[in-house]
CSV table of C-alpha atoms in Angstrom, one decimal:
chain,number,residue,atom,x,y,z
A,1,UNK,CA,21.3,6.6,-96.7
A,2,UNK,CA,20.5,3.2,-95.2
A,3,UNK,CA,24.1,2.0,-95.7
A,4,UNK,CA,25.4,5.2,-94.1
A,5,UNK,CA,23.2,4.8,-91.1
A,6,UNK,CA,24.1,1.2,-90.8
A,7,UNK,CA,27.8,2.3,-90.5
A,8,UNK,CA,26.8,4.9,-87.9
A,9,UNK,CA,24.8,2.3,-85.9
A,10,UNK,CA,27.8,-0.1,-85.8
A,11,UNK,CA,30.0,2.9,-84.8
A,12,UNK,CA,28.0,3.8,-81.8
A,13,UNK,CA,27.5,0.2,-80.8
A,14,UNK,CA,31.3,-0.3,-80.6
A,15,UNK,CA,31.3,-2.7,-83.6
A,16,UNK,CA,33.1,-0.5,-86.2
A,17,UNK,CA,36.6,-0.7,-84.6
A,18,UNK,CA,38.0,-3.1,-82.0
A,19,UNK,CA,38.4,-2.3,-78.3
A,20,UNK,CA,41.9,-2.0,-77.0
A,21,UNK,CA,42.7,-2.6,-73.3
A,22,UNK,CA,45.6,-0.2,-73.3
A,23,UNK,CA,43.2,2.7,-74.2
A,24,UNK,CA,41.5,2.5,-70.8
A,25,UNK,CA,37.8,2.8,-70.1
A,26,UNK,CA,35.0,5.4,-70.3
A,27,UNK,CA,34.6,5.1,-66.5
A,28,UNK,CA,38.1,6.4,-66.1
A,29,UNK,CA,37.3,9.2,-68.6
A,30,UNK,CA,34.2,10.1,-66.6
A,31,UNK,CA,36.3,10.4,-63.4
A,32,UNK,CA,38.6,12.8,-65.1
A,33,UNK,CA,35.7,14.9,-66.4
A,34,UNK,CA,34.2,15.0,-63.0
A,35,UNK,CA,37.5,16.3,-61.6
A,36,UNK,CA,37.7,18.9,-64.4
A,37,UNK,CA,34.2,20.2,-63.7
A,38,UNK,CA,34.8,20.4,-60.0
A,39,UNK,CA,37.9,22.5,-60.6
A,40,UNK,CA,36.0,24.8,-63.0
A,41,UNK,CA,33.2,25.2,-60.4
A,42,UNK,CA,35.8,26.0,-57.7
A,43,UNK,CA,37.3,28.7,-60.0
A,44,UNK,CA,33.9,30.2,-60.6
A,45,UNK,CA,34.0,29.4,-64.3
A,46,UNK,CA,31.2,26.9,-64.2
A,47,UNK,CA,27.9,26.8,-62.3
A,48,UNK,CA,27.1,23.8,-60.2
A,49,UNK,CA,24.4,21.8,-61.9
A,50,UNK,CA,21.6,19.7,-60.5
A,51,UNK,CA,22.3,16.0,-60.3
A,52,UNK,CA,21.3,14.3,-63.5
A,53,UNK,CA,18.7,11.5,-63.2
A,54,UNK,CA,20.1,8.0,-62.8
A,55,UNK,CA,20.2,5.9,-66.0
A,56,UNK,CA,17.7,3.1,-65.7
A,57,UNK,CA,18.1,-0.3,-67.4
A,58,UNK,CA,14.9,0.1,-69.4
A,59,UNK,CA,16.2,3.4,-70.9
A,60,UNK,CA,19.2,1.7,-72.5
A,61,UNK,CA,18.5,1.3,-76.3
A,62,UNK,CA,21.2,-1.2,-77.2
A,63,UNK,CA,24.3,-3.0,-75.9
A,64,UNK,CA,27.7,-1.4,-75.8
A,65,UNK,CA,31.2,-2.7,-75.0
A,66,UNK,CA,32.1,-3.2,-71.3
A,67,UNK,CA,34.7,-0.5,-71.6
A,68,UNK,CA,32.1,2.1,-72.6
A,69,UNK,CA,29.5,3.9,-70.5
A,70,UNK,CA,26.0,5.4,-71.1
A,71,UNK,CA,25.8,9.1,-70.3
A,72,UNK,CA,23.5,12.0,-70.5
A,73,UNK,CA,24.9,14.9,-72.5
A,74,UNK,CA,25.4,17.4,-69.6
A,75,UNK,CA,27.5,14.7,-67.8
A,76,UNK,CA,30.2,15.2,-70.3
A,77,UNK,CA,29.5,18.7,-71.7
A,78,UNK,CA,28.0,22.0,-70.9
A,79,UNK,CA,25.1,23.1,-73.1
A,80,UNK,CA,22.6,25.8,-73.5
A,81,UNK,CA,20.7,27.9,-76.0
A,82,UNK,CA,22.2,31.1,-77.5
A,83,UNK,CA,21.3,34.7,-77.0
A,84,UNK,CA,17.7,35.9,-77.3
A,85,UNK,CA,17.9,38.9,-79.6
A,86,UNK,CA,16.0,42.1,-79.2
A,87,UNK,CA,16.9,44.8,-81.7
A,88,UNK,CA,15.2,47.5,-79.8
A,89,UNK,CA,16.7,46.8,-76.4
A,90,UNK,CA,20.1,45.1,-77.1
A,91,UNK,CA,23.1,47.2,-76.5
A,92,UNK,CA,26.7,46.6,-77.3
A,93,UNK,CA,28.9,46.0,-80.3
A,94,UNK,CA,27.6,44.6,-83.6
A,95,UNK,CA,28.8,41.0,-83.9
A,96,UNK,CA,28.2,38.2,-86.4
A,97,UNK,CA,26.0,35.3,-85.1
A,98,UNK,CA,24.7,32.0,-86.4
A,99,UNK,CA,21.2,30.7,-86.4
A,100,UNK,CA,19.5,27.5,-87.5
A,101,UNK,CA,19.7,28.5,-91.2
A,102,UNK,CA,23.5,28.3,-91.0
A,103,UNK,CA,23.7,24.8,-89.5
A,104,UNK,CA,23.6,21.7,-91.8
A,105,UNK,CA,24.6,18.1,-91.4
A,106,UNK,CA,27.5,18.7,-93.8
A,107,UNK,CA,28.8,21.7,-91.9
A,108,UNK,CA,28.3,25.4,-91.1
A,109,UNK,CA,27.3,27.8,-93.9
A,110,UNK,CA,28.8,31.2,-93.7
A,111,UNK,CA,26.8,32.6,-96.7
A,112,UNK,CA,24.0,34.3,-94.8
A,113,UNK,CA,25.6,35.6,-91.6
A,114,UNK,CA,23.6,38.2,-89.7
A,115,UNK,CA,24.8,40.7,-87.1
A,116,UNK,CA,23.3,41.9,-83.8
A,117,UNK,CA,24.4,43.9,-80.7
A,118,UNK,CA,26.3,41.9,-78.1
A,119,UNK,CA,27.4,43.6,-74.8
A,120,UNK,CA,30.5,42.4,-72.9
A,121,UNK,CA,28.6,39.8,-70.9
A,122,UNK,CA,26.9,38.4,-74.0
A,123,UNK,CA,30.2,38.3,-75.9
A,124,UNK,CA,31.7,36.2,-73.1
A,125,UNK,CA,28.8,33.9,-72.8
A,126,UNK,CA,27.8,33.3,-76.4
A,127,UNK,CA,31.1,33.4,-78.3
A,128,UNK,CA,31.8,30.1,-80.1
A,129,UNK,CA,35.0,28.1,-79.7
A,130,UNK,CA,36.5,25.7,-82.2
A,131,UNK,CA,35.0,22.3,-81.6
A,132,UNK,CA,31.6,23.5,-80.3
A,133,UNK,CA,28.7,21.3,-81.4
A,134,UNK,CA,25.7,23.3,-82.6
A,135,UNK,CA,22.2,21.7,-82.6
A,136,UNK,CA,19.0,23.2,-84.1
A,137,UNK,CA,16.3,23.7,-81.5
A,138,UNK,CA,13.6,24.2,-84.2
A,139,UNK,CA,13.2,23.9,-87.9
A,140,UNK,CA,14.7,20.5,-88.7
A,141,UNK,CA,15.0,19.7,-85.0
A,142,UNK,CA,18.3,18.1,-84.0
A,143,UNK,CA,20.2,19.0,-87.2
A,144,UNK,CA,23.7,19.6,-86.0
A,145,UNK,CA,27.2,20.6,-87.1
A,146,UNK,CA,30.6,21.4,-85.5
A,147,UNK,CA,32.0,24.9,-85.4
A,148,UNK,CA,35.5,24.3,-86.9
A,149,UNK,CA,36.7,27.9,-87.6
A,150,UNK,CA,39.0,30.2,-85.7
A,151,UNK,CA,37.1,33.4,-86.6
A,152,UNK,CA,35.0,35.4,-84.1
A,153,UNK,CA,31.4,34.1,-84.1
A,154,UNK,CA,28.4,34.0,-81.8
A,155,UNK,CA,25.0,32.1,-81.8
A,156,UNK,CA,21.4,33.0,-81.0
A,157,UNK,CA,18.6,31.1,-79.2
A,158,UNK,CA,17.6,28.9,-82.2
A,159,UNK,CA,20.7,26.8,-81.5
A,160,UNK,CA,22.0,24.7,-78.6
A,161,UNK,CA,25.8,25.0,-78.2
A,162,UNK,CA,27.4,21.9,-76.7
A,163,UNK,CA,31.0,22.3,-75.3
A,164,UNK,CA,32.6,19.0,-74.2
A,165,UNK,CA,34.9,18.3,-71.3
A,166,UNK,CA,37.9,16.0,-71.2
A,167,UNK,CA,38.9,16.5,-74.8
A,168,UNK,CA,35.9,14.4,-76.0
A,169,UNK,CA,35.7,14.2,-79.7
A,170,UNK,CA,32.6,16.2,-80.8
A,171,UNK,CA,32.5,14.3,-84.1
A,172,UNK,CA,31.6,11.1,-82.3
A,173,UNK,CA,28.5,12.8,-80.8
A,174,UNK,CA,27.7,14.3,-84.1
A,175,UNK,CA,27.6,10.8,-85.5
A,176,UNK,CA,25.2,9.8,-82.7
A,177,UNK,CA,22.9,12.8,-83.5
A,178,UNK,CA,22.8,11.9,-87.2
A,179,UNK,CA,21.7,8.4,-86.4
A,180,UNK,CA,19.3,9.5,-83.7
A,181,UNK,CA,17.7,11.9,-86.2
A,182,UNK,CA,17.4,9.1,-88.8
A,183,UNK,CA,15.9,6.5,-86.4
A,184,UNK,CA,13.4,8.9,-84.8
A,185,UNK,CA,15.1,9.2,-81.4
A,186,UNK,CA,15.3,13.0,-81.6
A,187,UNK,CA,11.8,13.5,-82.9
A,188,UNK,CA,10.5,11.3,-80.1
A,189,UNK,CA,12.0,13.6,-77.5
A,190,UNK,CA,10.8,16.9,-79.1
A,191,UNK,CA,8.1,19.0,-77.5
A,192,UNK,CA,5.1,20.5,-79.2
A,193,UNK,CA,2.5,19.1,-81.6
A,194,UNK,CA,2.2,21.3,-84.7
A,195,UNK,CA,5.6,23.0,-84.3
A,196,UNK,CA,8.3,20.7,-82.8
A,197,UNK,CA,11.1,22.0,-80.6
A,198,UNK,CA,14.2,20.2,-79.3
A,199,UNK,CA,14.3,22.0,-76.0
A,200,UNK,CA,17.1,21.8,-73.4
A,201,UNK,CA,15.3,19.3,-71.2
A,202,UNK,CA,14.8,17.0,-74.3
A,203,UNK,CA,18.5,17.2,-75.1
A,204,UNK,CA,19.3,16.2,-71.5
A,205,UNK,CA,17.0,13.2,-71.6
A,206,UNK,CA,18.7,11.4,-74.4
A,207,UNK,CA,21.3,8.7,-73.6
A,208,UNK,CA,24.6,8.7,-75.5
A,209,UNK,CA,27.2,5.9,-75.6
A,210,UNK,CA,30.7,7.0,-74.4
A,211,UNK,CA,33.9,5.2,-75.6
A,212,UNK,CA,37.4,5.9,-74.2
A,213,UNK,CA,39.0,8.9,-75.8
A,214,UNK,CA,41.5,7.0,-78.1
A,215,UNK,CA,38.7,4.8,-79.3
A,216,UNK,CA,36.5,7.8,-80.1
A,217,UNK,CA,39.3,9.1,-82.3
A,218,UNK,CA,39.6,5.7,-84.1
A,219,UNK,CA,35.9,5.5,-84.6
A,220,UNK,CA,35.7,9.0,-86.1
A,221,UNK,CA,38.6,8.2,-88.4
A,222,UNK,CA,37.0,5.0,-89.6
A,223,UNK,CA,33.7,6.8,-90.3
A,224,UNK,CA,35.5,9.5,-92.2
A,225,UNK,CA,37.3,6.8,-94.2
A,226,UNK,CA,34.1,5.0,-95.1
A,227,UNK,CA,31.7,7.9,-95.8
A,228,UNK,CA,33.3,9.0,-99.1
A,229,UNK,CA,32.9,5.5,-100.4
A,230,UNK,CA,29.3,5.4,-99.2
A,231,UNK,CA,28.6,8.7,-100.9
A,232,UNK,CA,30.1,7.5,-104.1
A,233,UNK,CA,28.0,4.3,-103.8
A,234,UNK,CA,24.9,6.4,-103.1
A,235,UNK,CA,25.4,8.6,-106.2
A,236,UNK,CA,26.0,5.5,-108.3
A,237,UNK,CA,22.9,3.8,-106.8
A,238,UNK,CA,20.8,6.9,-107.5
A,239,UNK,CA,22.0,7.2,-111.1
A,240,UNK,CA,21.3,3.5,-111.6
A,241,UNK,CA,17.8,3.8,-110.0
A,242,UNK,CA,17.0,6.7,-112.2
A,243,UNK,CA,18.3,4.9,-115.3
A,244,UNK,CA,16.2,1.8,-114.4
A,245,UNK,CA,13.1,4.0,-113.9
A,246,UNK,CA,13.6,5.7,-117.2
A,247,UNK,CA,14.7,2.7,-119.2
A,248,UNK,CA,11.4,1.0,-119.7
A,249,UNK,CA,9.7,4.2,-120.8
A,250,UNK,CA,12.7,5.1,-123.1
A,251,UNK,CA,12.5,1.6,-124.6
A,252,UNK,CA,8.8,2.0,-125.3
A,253,UNK,CA,9.4,5.2,-127.1
A,254,UNK,CA,12.2,3.6,-129.1
A,255,UNK,CA,10.0,0.7,-130.1
A,256,UNK,CA,7.2,3.0,-131.3
A,257,UNK,CA,9.8,5.2,-133.1
A,258,UNK,CA,11.3,2.2,-134.9
A,259,UNK,CA,7.8,1.0,-135.8
A,260,UNK,CA,6.9,4.3,-137.3
A,261,UNK,CA,10.1,4.3,-139.4
A,262,UNK,CA,9.6,0.8,-140.8
A,263,UNK,CA,12.5,-0.6,-138.9
A,264,UNK,CA,10.7,-3.0,-136.6
A,265,UNK,CA,9.9,-5.7,-139.1
A,266,UNK,CA,11.1,-6.4,-142.6
A,267,UNK,CA,9.2,-5.4,-145.7
A,268,UNK,CA,7.9,-8.2,-148.0
A,269,UNK,CA,7.3,-7.6,-151.7
A,270,UNK,CA,4.4,-10.0,-151.8
A,271,UNK,CA,2.4,-7.8,-149.3
A,272,UNK,CA,2.0,-5.0,-151.8
A,273,UNK,CA,2.3,-1.3,-151.2
A,274,UNK,CA,0.6,1.5,-149.4
A,275,UNK,CA,-0.4,3.1,-152.7
A,276,UNK,CA,-2.3,0.0,-153.7
A,277,UNK,CA,-4.0,0.0,-150.3
A,278,UNK,CA,-4.9,3.7,-150.7
A,279,UNK,CA,-6.6,2.9,-154.0
A,280,UNK,CA,-9.0,0.7,-152.0
A,281,UNK,CA,-9.5,3.2,-149.2
A,282,UNK,CA,-10.1,6.2,-151.5
A,283,UNK,CA,-13.2,4.5,-152.8
A,284,UNK,CA,-14.9,5.1,-149.4
A,285,UNK,CA,-13.6,8.5,-148.1
A,286,UNK,CA,-15.9,10.8,-150.1
A,287,UNK,CA,-15.9,13.8,-147.6
A,288,UNK,CA,-12.3,15.0,-147.8
A,289,UNK,CA,-11.6,18.7,-147.7
A,290,UNK,CA,-8.4,20.7,-148.0
A,291,UNK,CA,-6.6,22.0,-144.9
A,292,UNK,CA,-7.3,25.6,-144.1
A,293,UNK,CA,-4.5,26.0,-141.6
A,294,UNK,CA,-0.8,26.1,-142.0
A,295,UNK,CA,0.7,23.1,-140.2
A,296,UNK,CA,4.2,22.3,-139.0
A,297,UNK,CA,5.2,18.8,-140.2
A,298,UNK,CA,8.9,19.0,-139.2
A,299,UNK,CA,8.6,16.1,-136.8
A,300,UNK,CA,7.5,13.9,-139.7
A,301,UNK,CA,10.5,14.7,-141.8
A,302,UNK,CA,12.2,11.3,-142.0
A,303,UNK,CA,12.6,8.4,-144.4
A,304,UNK,CA,10.2,5.5,-144.6
A,305,UNK,CA,10.3,2.3,-146.7
A,306,UNK,CA,9.6,2.6,-150.4
A,307,UNK,CA,6.5,0.5,-150.0
A,308,UNK,CA,5.0,2.9,-147.5
A,309,UNK,CA,3.3,6.3,-148.0
A,310,UNK,CA,2.8,9.4,-145.8
A,311,UNK,CA,-0.9,10.2,-145.6
A,312,UNK,CA,-3.2,12.6,-143.9
A,313,UNK,CA,-5.3,11.1,-141.1
A,314,UNK,CA,-8.6,11.9,-142.6
A,315,UNK,CA,-7.7,10.1,-145.8
A,316,UNK,CA,-7.5,6.7,-144.1
A,317,UNK,CA,-9.8,7.3,-141.0
A,318,UNK,CA,-13.2,8.9,-140.5
A,319,UNK,CA,-13.7,11.3,-137.5
A,320,UNK,CA,-16.7,11.1,-135.1
A,321,UNK,CA,-16.5,14.3,-133.1
A,322,UNK,CA,-18.8,15.1,-130.1
A,323,UNK,CA,-16.8,18.1,-128.9
A,324,UNK,CA,-19.0,21.1,-128.1
A,325,UNK,CA,-22.0,18.8,-127.4
A,326,UNK,CA,-22.4,18.5,-123.6
A,327,UNK,CA,-24.1,15.3,-122.6
A,328,UNK,CA,-26.8,15.1,-119.9
A,329,UNK,CA,-25.5,12.6,-117.4
A,330,UNK,CA,-27.6,10.2,-115.4
A,331,UNK,CA,-27.1,7.7,-112.6
A,332,UNK,CA,-27.4,4.7,-114.8
A,333,UNK,CA,-27.8,3.9,-118.5
A,334,UNK,CA,-25.2,3.9,-121.3
A,335,UNK,CA,-21.6,4.2,-120.3
A,336,UNK,CA,-20.2,7.7,-121.2
A,337,UNK,CA,-16.5,7.6,-122.1
A,338,UNK,CA,-14.8,10.8,-120.9
A,339,UNK,CA,-11.2,12.0,-121.4
A,340,UNK,CA,-10.3,10.7,-118.0
A,341,UNK,CA,-11.0,7.1,-119.2
A,342,UNK,CA,-8.6,7.3,-122.1
A,343,UNK,CA,-4.9,6.7,-121.2
A,344,UNK,CA,-1.9,6.2,-123.3
A,345,UNK,CA,-2.6,2.8,-124.8
A,346,UNK,CA,-5.3,1.5,-122.5
A,347,UNK,CA,-8.8,2.4,-121.0
A,348,UNK,CA,-9.2,3.2,-117.4
A,349,UNK,CA,-12.6,2.8,-115.9
A,350,UNK,CA,-11.9,4.2,-112.4
A,351,UNK,CA,-14.2,7.0,-113.1
A,352,UNK,CA,-17.7,6.0,-114.3
A,353,UNK,CA,-20.4,8.2,-115.8
A,354,UNK,CA,-23.6,7.4,-117.7
A,355,UNK,CA,-26.2,8.9,-120.0
A,356,UNK,CA,-29.8,7.8,-120.5
A,357,UNK,CA,-30.7,5.6,-123.5
A,358,UNK,CA,-32.8,8.5,-124.9
A,359,UNK,CA,-29.7,10.7,-124.8
A,360,UNK,CA,-27.7,8.0,-126.4
A,361,UNK,CA,-30.2,7.7,-129.3
A,362,UNK,CA,-30.0,11.5,-130.0
A,363,UNK,CA,-26.2,11.5,-129.9
A,364,UNK,CA,-25.9,8.8,-132.6
A,365,UNK,CA,-26.7,11.5,-135.2
A,366,UNK,CA,-23.0,12.4,-135.3
A,367,UNK,CA,-21.8,8.8,-135.4
A,368,UNK,CA,-21.6,5.8,-133.2
A,369,UNK,CA,-18.6,4.8,-131.1
A,370,UNK,CA,-18.2,1.0,-131.2
A,371,UNK,CA,-16.0,-1.6,-129.7
A,372,UNK,CA,-12.7,-1.7,-131.6
A,373,UNK,CA,-12.7,2.0,-132.6
A,374,UNK,CA,-9.7,4.2,-131.8
A,375,UNK,CA,-10.3,7.0,-129.3
A,376,UNK,CA,-8.2,10.2,-129.0
A,377,UNK,CA,-8.3,13.0,-126.5
A,378,UNK,CA,-7.9,16.5,-128.0
A,379,UNK,CA,-7.2,18.3,-124.7
A,380,UNK,CA,-6.9,17.8,-120.9
A,381,UNK,CA,-4.9,15.7,-121.7
A,382,UNK,CA,-4.0,16.2,-125.3
A,383,UNK,CA,-2.8,13.1,-127.2
A,384,UNK,CA,-3.9,10.1,-125.2
A,385,UNK,CA,-5.2,7.3,-127.3
A,386,UNK,CA,-6.7,3.8,-126.7
A,387,UNK,CA,-8.9,1.2,-128.4
A,388,UNK,CA,-12.5,1.2,-127.2
A,389,UNK,CA,-13.3,-2.1,-125.5
A,390,UNK,CA,-17.0,-1.5,-124.6
A,391,UNK,CA,-19.8,-3.0,-126.6
A,392,UNK,CA,-22.2,-0.1,-126.0
A,393,UNK,CA,-21.0,3.4,-125.1
A,394,UNK,CA,-21.0,7.1,-126.1
A,395,UNK,CA,-18.1,9.5,-126.1
A,396,UNK,CA,-18.2,12.8,-124.2
A,397,UNK,CA,-16.5,16.1,-125.0
A,398,UNK,CA,-12.7,16.5,-125.8
A,399,UNK,CA,-12.8,13.1,-127.6
A,400,UNK,CA,-12.6,12.1,-131.2
A,401,UNK,CA,-13.4,8.6,-132.4
A,402,UNK,CA,-11.4,7.3,-135.3
A,403,UNK,CA,-13.1,4.6,-137.5
A,404,UNK,CA,-12.0,2.8,-140.7
A,405,UNK,CA,-13.8,4.0,-143.8
A,406,UNK,CA,-13.9,0.3,-144.8
A,407,UNK,CA,-13.2,-2.8,-142.7
A,408,UNK,CA,-9.8,-4.4,-143.0
A,409,UNK,CA,-8.0,-1.4,-144.5
A,410,UNK,CA,-6.3,0.1,-141.5
A,411,UNK,CA,-5.2,-1.6,-138.3
A,412,UNK,CA,-6.4,0.8,-135.6
A,413,UNK,CA,-4.1,-0.6,-133.0
A,414,UNK,CA,-1.1,0.4,-135.2
A,415,UNK,CA,-2.6,3.9,-135.6
A,416,UNK,CA,-2.9,4.1,-131.8
A,417,UNK,CA,0.8,3.2,-131.5
A,418,UNK,CA,1.7,5.7,-134.2
A,419,UNK,CA,-0.3,8.4,-132.3
A,420,UNK,CA,1.5,7.6,-129.1
A,421,UNK,CA,5.0,7.7,-130.8
A,422,UNK,CA,7.4,10.6,-130.0
A,423,UNK,CA,7.2,11.9,-133.6
A,424,UNK,CA,3.4,12.2,-133.6
A,425,UNK,CA,3.2,13.6,-130.1
A,426,UNK,CA,5.7,16.3,-131.2
A,427,UNK,CA,3.5,17.0,-134.2
A,428,UNK,CA,0.7,17.7,-131.7
A,429,UNK,CA,2.9,20.1,-129.7
A,430,UNK,CA,4.0,21.9,-132.9
A,431,UNK,CA,0.5,22.6,-133.9
A,432,UNK,CA,-1.6,22.9,-130.7
A,433,UNK,CA,-3.1,25.9,-129.1
A,434,UNK,CA,-3.1,27.0,-125.5
A,435,UNK,CA,-0.3,27.4,-123.0
A,436,UNK,CA,-1.4,25.9,-119.6
A,437,UNK,CA,-4.0,23.6,-121.1
A,438,UNK,CA,-2.8,22.5,-124.6
A,439,UNK,CA,-5.3,21.4,-127.2
A,440,UNK,CA,-5.5,20.4,-130.9
A,441,UNK,CA,-8.3,21.5,-133.2
A,442,UNK,CA,-10.0,18.7,-135.1
A,443,UNK,CA,-9.7,20.7,-138.4
A,444,UNK,CA,-5.9,20.5,-138.0
A,445,UNK,CA,-5.8,17.0,-136.7
A,446,UNK,CA,-7.5,15.7,-139.8
A,447,UNK,CA,-4.5,16.7,-141.9
A,448,UNK,CA,-1.8,15.4,-139.6
A,449,UNK,CA,0.6,13.0,-141.3
A,450,UNK,CA,1.1,9.4,-140.5
A,451,UNK,CA,3.1,6.7,-142.3
A,452,UNK,CA,0.9,4.0,-143.9
A,453,UNK,CA,2.4,0.5,-144.4
A,454,UNK,CA,0.7,-2.3,-146.5
A,455,UNK,CA,-2.1,-4.0,-144.4
A,456,UNK,CA,-0.3,-7.3,-143.8
A,457,UNK,CA,2.8,-5.4,-142.6
A,458,UNK,CA,0.6,-3.3,-140.3
A,459,UNK,CA,-0.5,-6.5,-138.6
A,460,UNK,CA,3.0,-7.8,-138.3
A,461,UNK,CA,4.2,-4.5,-136.8
A,462,UNK,CA,1.4,-4.5,-134.2
A,463,UNK,CA,2.4,-8.1,-133.2
A,464,UNK,CA,6.0,-7.1,-132.8
A,465,UNK,CA,5.2,-3.9,-130.8
A,466,UNK,CA,3.0,-5.8,-128.4
A,467,UNK,CA,5.7,-8.5,-127.9
A,468,UNK,CA,8.3,-5.8,-127.1
A,469,UNK,CA,6.0,-3.7,-124.9
A,470,UNK,CA,5.3,-6.8,-122.9
A,471,UNK,CA,9.1,-7.0,-122.2
A,472,UNK,CA,9.1,-3.3,-121.2
A,473,UNK,CA,6.2,-4.0,-118.8
A,474,UNK,CA,8.2,-6.9,-117.3
A,475,UNK,CA,11.2,-4.6,-116.7
A,476,UNK,CA,9.0,-2.0,-114.9
A,477,UNK,CA,7.8,-4.7,-112.5
A,478,UNK,CA,11.2,-6.2,-112.0
């Protein structure tokens, strides 16, 4: 868009094509137009207009070539709003007409043509001619297009029709309007506060540069030559921008996916197996219960290294669940972690809430959330997960705290990354409840599957993930 408007700016400044002495001057063109208007007035085909205000030096927005002139629109054209329609009073023959919903920068739309009664005088006054420039009075004020059809058509009072004298090229003035809309000139001349209108007096106030006729034609030809290339560049730029915006996020998902499949680091025989690790963990997880719900594990149907094992979450992690127990909040005290504090991979403390120390003591009955524990949101939003980094805190509703059954058996950072991976997030979607606000029941979550590598490999995977995610972060900032 900026490139397009730079082209238009150069065009109306006389910098897009060279000036040629043999093509005459705009002053000569204005004399011819003045003679044409005088003849039309003499023949009764044009009303004599009031003299236009003199153009002052302080009004001129930029320099133009010596062979050009600054003009007000009604100096080189006749313009006016279309017919005011009144279905109950209008008489005449039903005729098709255009309104603002038909006029767009890229042309006239004939998909929604309406009809109204036009008498003989209205037909004469409001019939469009090929080459008429139509400008929206309201809506997107100043939006304009050229009527380029030979079919019978009229226009109503939401549109200004501009009909040029002296064979002036309307496409040059359309280019001016496009630039004036972009740079705020049109909006600055609109009337009204809440609802803006580009009234006739506003249109007459704006200055337009006027080149000689032949140069107008060359400028329009050059614009039409360049614009397709600009549009192609614009599409390519938009596609590249979208790709750049998506790439870091897509790369993050790929990193987590590779990690979960055992493809991010190599396996080492000396680090043992997940089965050996589970023998240690099983000595401490004494409260396991079978799953009472039917679960969909299709997202976890993939191959993992031979030294790994698929395990249910509650086999390797204990759950501290305060859902259903509403905390009594206070102005100060112990920090209360809510679902809004837990993001995807990090904690956000923009919102701060507290509970009293007395409340904190009673809430410890279900378990204590400690620094280093893994936090998970079950709903609003579902599936966010981060490592707790506060020394003393308590969790509110919609949060589950994951803890190791025994220290140095499971790397909770790796479990966080696994939870944030596309496969685990899909597992959540496959088994959640709710439509607008999705949520996962703790009883189901306990039996969700995750891959378990040997402990030493877990730590190497975390180190590699964090190295690669740092690269993704650098891409996002670039």
